[in-house]
mmCIF file of C-alpha atoms in Angstrom:
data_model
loop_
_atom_site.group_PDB
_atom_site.id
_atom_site.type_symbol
_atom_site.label_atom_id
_atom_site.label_comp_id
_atom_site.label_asym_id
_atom_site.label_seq_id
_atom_site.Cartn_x
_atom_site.Cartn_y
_atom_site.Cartn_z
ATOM 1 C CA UNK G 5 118.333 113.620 115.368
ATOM 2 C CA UNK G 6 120.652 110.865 116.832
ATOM 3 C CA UNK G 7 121.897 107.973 114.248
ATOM 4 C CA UNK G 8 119.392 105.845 115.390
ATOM 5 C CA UNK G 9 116.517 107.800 114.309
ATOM 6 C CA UNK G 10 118.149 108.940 111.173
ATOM 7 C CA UNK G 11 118.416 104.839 109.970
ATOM 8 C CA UNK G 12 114.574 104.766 110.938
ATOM 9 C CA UNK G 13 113.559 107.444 108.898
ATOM 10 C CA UNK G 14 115.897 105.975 106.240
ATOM 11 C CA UNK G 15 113.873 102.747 106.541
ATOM 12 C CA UNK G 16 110.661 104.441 106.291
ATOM 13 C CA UNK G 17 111.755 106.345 103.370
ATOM 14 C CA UNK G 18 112.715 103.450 101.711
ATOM 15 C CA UNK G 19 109.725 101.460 102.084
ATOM 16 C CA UNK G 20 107.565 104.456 100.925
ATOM 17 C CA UNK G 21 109.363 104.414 97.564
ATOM 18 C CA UNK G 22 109.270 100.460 97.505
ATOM 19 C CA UNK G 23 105.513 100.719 98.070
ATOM 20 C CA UNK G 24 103.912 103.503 96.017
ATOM 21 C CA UNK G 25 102.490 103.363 93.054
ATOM 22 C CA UNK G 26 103.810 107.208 92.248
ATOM 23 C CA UNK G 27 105.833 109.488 94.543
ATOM 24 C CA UNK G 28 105.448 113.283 93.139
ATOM 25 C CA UNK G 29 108.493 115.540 94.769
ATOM 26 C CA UNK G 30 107.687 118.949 94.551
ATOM 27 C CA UNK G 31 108.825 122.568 96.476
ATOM 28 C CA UNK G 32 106.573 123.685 98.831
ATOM 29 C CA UNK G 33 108.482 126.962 100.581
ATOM 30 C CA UNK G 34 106.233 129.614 101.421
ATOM 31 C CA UNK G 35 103.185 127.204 102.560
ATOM 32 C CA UNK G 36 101.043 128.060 105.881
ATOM 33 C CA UNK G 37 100.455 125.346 107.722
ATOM 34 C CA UNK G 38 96.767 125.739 106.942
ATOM 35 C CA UNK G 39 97.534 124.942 103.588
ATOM 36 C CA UNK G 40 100.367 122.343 104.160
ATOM 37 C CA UNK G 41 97.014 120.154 106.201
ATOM 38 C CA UNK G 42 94.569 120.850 103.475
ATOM 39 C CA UNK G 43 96.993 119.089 101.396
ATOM 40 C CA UNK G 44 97.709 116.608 103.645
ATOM 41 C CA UNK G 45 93.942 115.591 104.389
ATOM 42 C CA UNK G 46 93.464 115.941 100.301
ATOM 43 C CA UNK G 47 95.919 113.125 99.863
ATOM 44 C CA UNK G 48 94.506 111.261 102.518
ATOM 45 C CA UNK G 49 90.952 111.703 101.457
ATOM 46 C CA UNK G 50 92.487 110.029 97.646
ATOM 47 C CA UNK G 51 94.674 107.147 99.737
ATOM 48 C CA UNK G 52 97.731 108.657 99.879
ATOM 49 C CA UNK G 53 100.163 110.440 101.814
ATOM 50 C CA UNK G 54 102.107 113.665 102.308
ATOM 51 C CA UNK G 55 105.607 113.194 103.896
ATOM 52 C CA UNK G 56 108.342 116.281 104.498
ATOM 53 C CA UNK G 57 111.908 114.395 105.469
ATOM 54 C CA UNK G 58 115.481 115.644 105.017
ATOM 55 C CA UNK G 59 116.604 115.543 100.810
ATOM 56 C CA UNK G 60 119.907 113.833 102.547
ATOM 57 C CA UNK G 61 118.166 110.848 104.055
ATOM 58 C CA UNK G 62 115.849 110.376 100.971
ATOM 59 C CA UNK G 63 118.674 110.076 98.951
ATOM 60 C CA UNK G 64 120.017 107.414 101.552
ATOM 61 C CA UNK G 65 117.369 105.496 100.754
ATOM 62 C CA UNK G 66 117.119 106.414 97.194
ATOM 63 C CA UNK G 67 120.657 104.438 96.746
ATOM 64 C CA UNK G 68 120.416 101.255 94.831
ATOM 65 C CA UNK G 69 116.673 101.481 93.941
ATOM 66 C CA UNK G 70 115.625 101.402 90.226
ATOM 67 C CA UNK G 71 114.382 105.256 90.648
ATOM 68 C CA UNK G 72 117.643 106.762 92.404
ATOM 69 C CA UNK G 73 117.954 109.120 89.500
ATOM 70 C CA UNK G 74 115.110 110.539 91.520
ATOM 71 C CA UNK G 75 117.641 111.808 93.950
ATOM 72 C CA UNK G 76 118.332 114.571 91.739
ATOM 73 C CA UNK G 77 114.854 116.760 92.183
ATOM 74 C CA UNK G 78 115.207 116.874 96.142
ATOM 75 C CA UNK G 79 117.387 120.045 96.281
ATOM 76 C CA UNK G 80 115.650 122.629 98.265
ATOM 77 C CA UNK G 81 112.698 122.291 100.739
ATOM 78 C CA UNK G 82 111.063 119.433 98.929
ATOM 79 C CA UNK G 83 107.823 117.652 99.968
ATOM 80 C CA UNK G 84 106.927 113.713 99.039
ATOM 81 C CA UNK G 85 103.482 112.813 98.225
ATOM 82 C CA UNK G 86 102.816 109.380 97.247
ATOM 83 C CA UNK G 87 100.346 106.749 97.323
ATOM 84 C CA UNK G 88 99.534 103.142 96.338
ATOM 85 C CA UNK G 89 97.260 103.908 93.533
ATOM 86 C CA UNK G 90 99.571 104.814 90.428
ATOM 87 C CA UNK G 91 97.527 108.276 89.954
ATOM 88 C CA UNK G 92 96.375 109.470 93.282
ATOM 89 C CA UNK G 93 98.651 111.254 94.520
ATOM 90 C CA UNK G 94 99.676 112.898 90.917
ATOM 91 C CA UNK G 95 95.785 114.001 90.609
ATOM 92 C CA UNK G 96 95.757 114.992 94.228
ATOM 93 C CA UNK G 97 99.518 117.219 93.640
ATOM 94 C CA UNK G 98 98.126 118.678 90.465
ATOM 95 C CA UNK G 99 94.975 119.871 91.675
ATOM 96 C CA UNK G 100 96.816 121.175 94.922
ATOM 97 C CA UNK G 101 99.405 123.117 92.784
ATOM 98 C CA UNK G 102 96.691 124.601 90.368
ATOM 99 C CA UNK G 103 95.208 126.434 93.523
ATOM 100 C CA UNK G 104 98.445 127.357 95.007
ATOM 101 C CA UNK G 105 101.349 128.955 93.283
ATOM 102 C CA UNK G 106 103.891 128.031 96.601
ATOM 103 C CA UNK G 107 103.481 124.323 96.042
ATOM 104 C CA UNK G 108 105.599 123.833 92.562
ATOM 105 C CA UNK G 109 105.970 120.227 91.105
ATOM 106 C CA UNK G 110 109.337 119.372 90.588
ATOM 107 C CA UNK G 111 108.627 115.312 88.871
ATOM 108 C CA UNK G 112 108.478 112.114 90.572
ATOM 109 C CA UNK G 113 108.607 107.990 89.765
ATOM 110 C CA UNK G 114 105.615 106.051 88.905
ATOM 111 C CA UNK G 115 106.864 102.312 88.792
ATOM 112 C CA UNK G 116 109.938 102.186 88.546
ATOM 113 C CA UNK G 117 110.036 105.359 86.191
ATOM 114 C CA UNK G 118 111.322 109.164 86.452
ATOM 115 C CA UNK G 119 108.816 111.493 85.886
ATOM 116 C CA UNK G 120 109.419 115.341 85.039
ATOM 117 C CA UNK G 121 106.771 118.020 85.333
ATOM 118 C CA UNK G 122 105.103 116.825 82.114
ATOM 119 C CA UNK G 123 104.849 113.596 83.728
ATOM 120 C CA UNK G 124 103.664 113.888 86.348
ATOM 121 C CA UNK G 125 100.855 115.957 85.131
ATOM 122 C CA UNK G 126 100.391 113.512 82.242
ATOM 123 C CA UNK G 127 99.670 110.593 84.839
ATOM 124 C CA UNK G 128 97.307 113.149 86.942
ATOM 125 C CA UNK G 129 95.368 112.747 83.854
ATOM 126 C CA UNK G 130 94.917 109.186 84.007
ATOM 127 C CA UNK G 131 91.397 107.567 85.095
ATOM 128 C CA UNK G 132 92.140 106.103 88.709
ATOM 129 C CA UNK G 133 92.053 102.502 89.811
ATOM 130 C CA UNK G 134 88.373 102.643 91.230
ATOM 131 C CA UNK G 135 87.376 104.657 87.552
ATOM 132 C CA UNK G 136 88.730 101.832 85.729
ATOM 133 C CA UNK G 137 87.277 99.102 87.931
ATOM 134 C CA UNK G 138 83.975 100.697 87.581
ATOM 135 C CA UNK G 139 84.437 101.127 83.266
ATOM 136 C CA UNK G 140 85.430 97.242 83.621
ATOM 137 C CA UNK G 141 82.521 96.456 85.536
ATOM 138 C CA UNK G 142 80.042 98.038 82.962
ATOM 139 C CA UNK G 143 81.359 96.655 80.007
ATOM 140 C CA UNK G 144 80.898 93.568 81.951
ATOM 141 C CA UNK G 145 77.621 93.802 83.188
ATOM 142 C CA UNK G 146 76.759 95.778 79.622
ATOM 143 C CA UNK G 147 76.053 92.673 77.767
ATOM 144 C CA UNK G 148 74.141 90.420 80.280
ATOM 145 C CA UNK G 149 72.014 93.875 80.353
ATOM 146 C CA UNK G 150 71.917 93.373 76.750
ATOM 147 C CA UNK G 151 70.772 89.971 76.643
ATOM 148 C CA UNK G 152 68.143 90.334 79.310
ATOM 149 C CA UNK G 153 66.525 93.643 76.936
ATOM 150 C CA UNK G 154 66.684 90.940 74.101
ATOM 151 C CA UNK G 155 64.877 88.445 76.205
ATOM 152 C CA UNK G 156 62.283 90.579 77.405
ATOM 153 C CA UNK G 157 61.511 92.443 74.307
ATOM 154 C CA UNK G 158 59.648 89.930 72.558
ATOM 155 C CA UNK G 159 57.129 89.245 75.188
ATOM 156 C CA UNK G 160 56.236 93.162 75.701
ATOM 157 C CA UNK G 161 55.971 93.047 71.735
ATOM 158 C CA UNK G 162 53.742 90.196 71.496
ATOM 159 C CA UNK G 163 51.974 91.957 74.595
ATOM 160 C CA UNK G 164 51.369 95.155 72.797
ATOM 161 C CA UNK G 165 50.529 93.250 69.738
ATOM 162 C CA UNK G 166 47.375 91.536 71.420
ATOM 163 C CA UNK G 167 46.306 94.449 73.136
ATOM 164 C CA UNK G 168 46.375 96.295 69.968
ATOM 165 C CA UNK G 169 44.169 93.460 68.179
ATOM 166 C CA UNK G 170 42.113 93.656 71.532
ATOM 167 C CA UNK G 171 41.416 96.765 71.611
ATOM 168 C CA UNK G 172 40.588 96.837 66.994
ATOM 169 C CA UNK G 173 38.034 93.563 68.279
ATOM 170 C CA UNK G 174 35.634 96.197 70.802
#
């Protein structure tokens, strides 16, 4: 690689850790490639991304960001895989590694934050952004449903009611 593409992966690097809601680093030696695209299309099936780059250029553009300390876990053949979403690409790294005994989570940063193992696995846990949007949305639309039961109820009671006195009348 000439020193011209080394700055643009540097770049690219960089914006990945400006932009993602959680980067996970973790070893992957040992991994087919079979297995290194069933992880890749599991992280793009959750919104994320899988990304293998040189541990010298990440730390490039590691320098001066809030999560540099995160320099320290890319020793070996490390892997990034990172998302938007705060907890995709934790849930999508957990469930990889649980199947796979190659891939080993080393930690990662989740806004601004270091993450260890524990971490990371910790955040994996977490209900994602389109699980809490739909919680939201039902306790919104919980009490209108509510209110509308309330409404109702009366008439099918008073309903029931005359049918009963109907029905006492034949």
């Amino acid at each position: 690689m000439d020193r011209a593409q080394k700055e643009k992966v540097v770049e690219e690097l960089g914006q990945i850790f400006e932009s993602s809601g959680v980067v996970v680093v973790a070893h992957y030696a040992g991994l087919t490639v079979a297995e290194m695209q069933d992880l890749r299309a599991r992280a793009s099936d959750a919104g994320g991304a899988v990304r293998v780059a040189k541990n010298r250029l990440a730390k490039i553009a590691l320098e001066g960001t809030p999560i540099s300390e995160m320099g320290d876990l890319l020793t070996g053949m490390t892997v990034l895989t990172y998302s938007e979403d705060p907890v995709a690409a934790a849930k999508v790294a957990e469930d990889f590694a649980k199947g796979n005994d190659k891939f080993q989570i080393l930690g990662g940063a989740m806004s601004g934050d270091i993450l260890d193992r524990a971490g990371v696995t910790a955040v994996s846990k977490l209900p994602s952004r389109e699980e809490l949007l739909a919680t939201i949305a039902g306790m919104i639309g919980a009490p209108a449903s509510n209110i509308a039961g309330a409404i109702g109820a009366p008439a099918s009671n008073i309903a029931s009611i005359l049918s009963t006195i109907e029905e006492k009348a034949a």
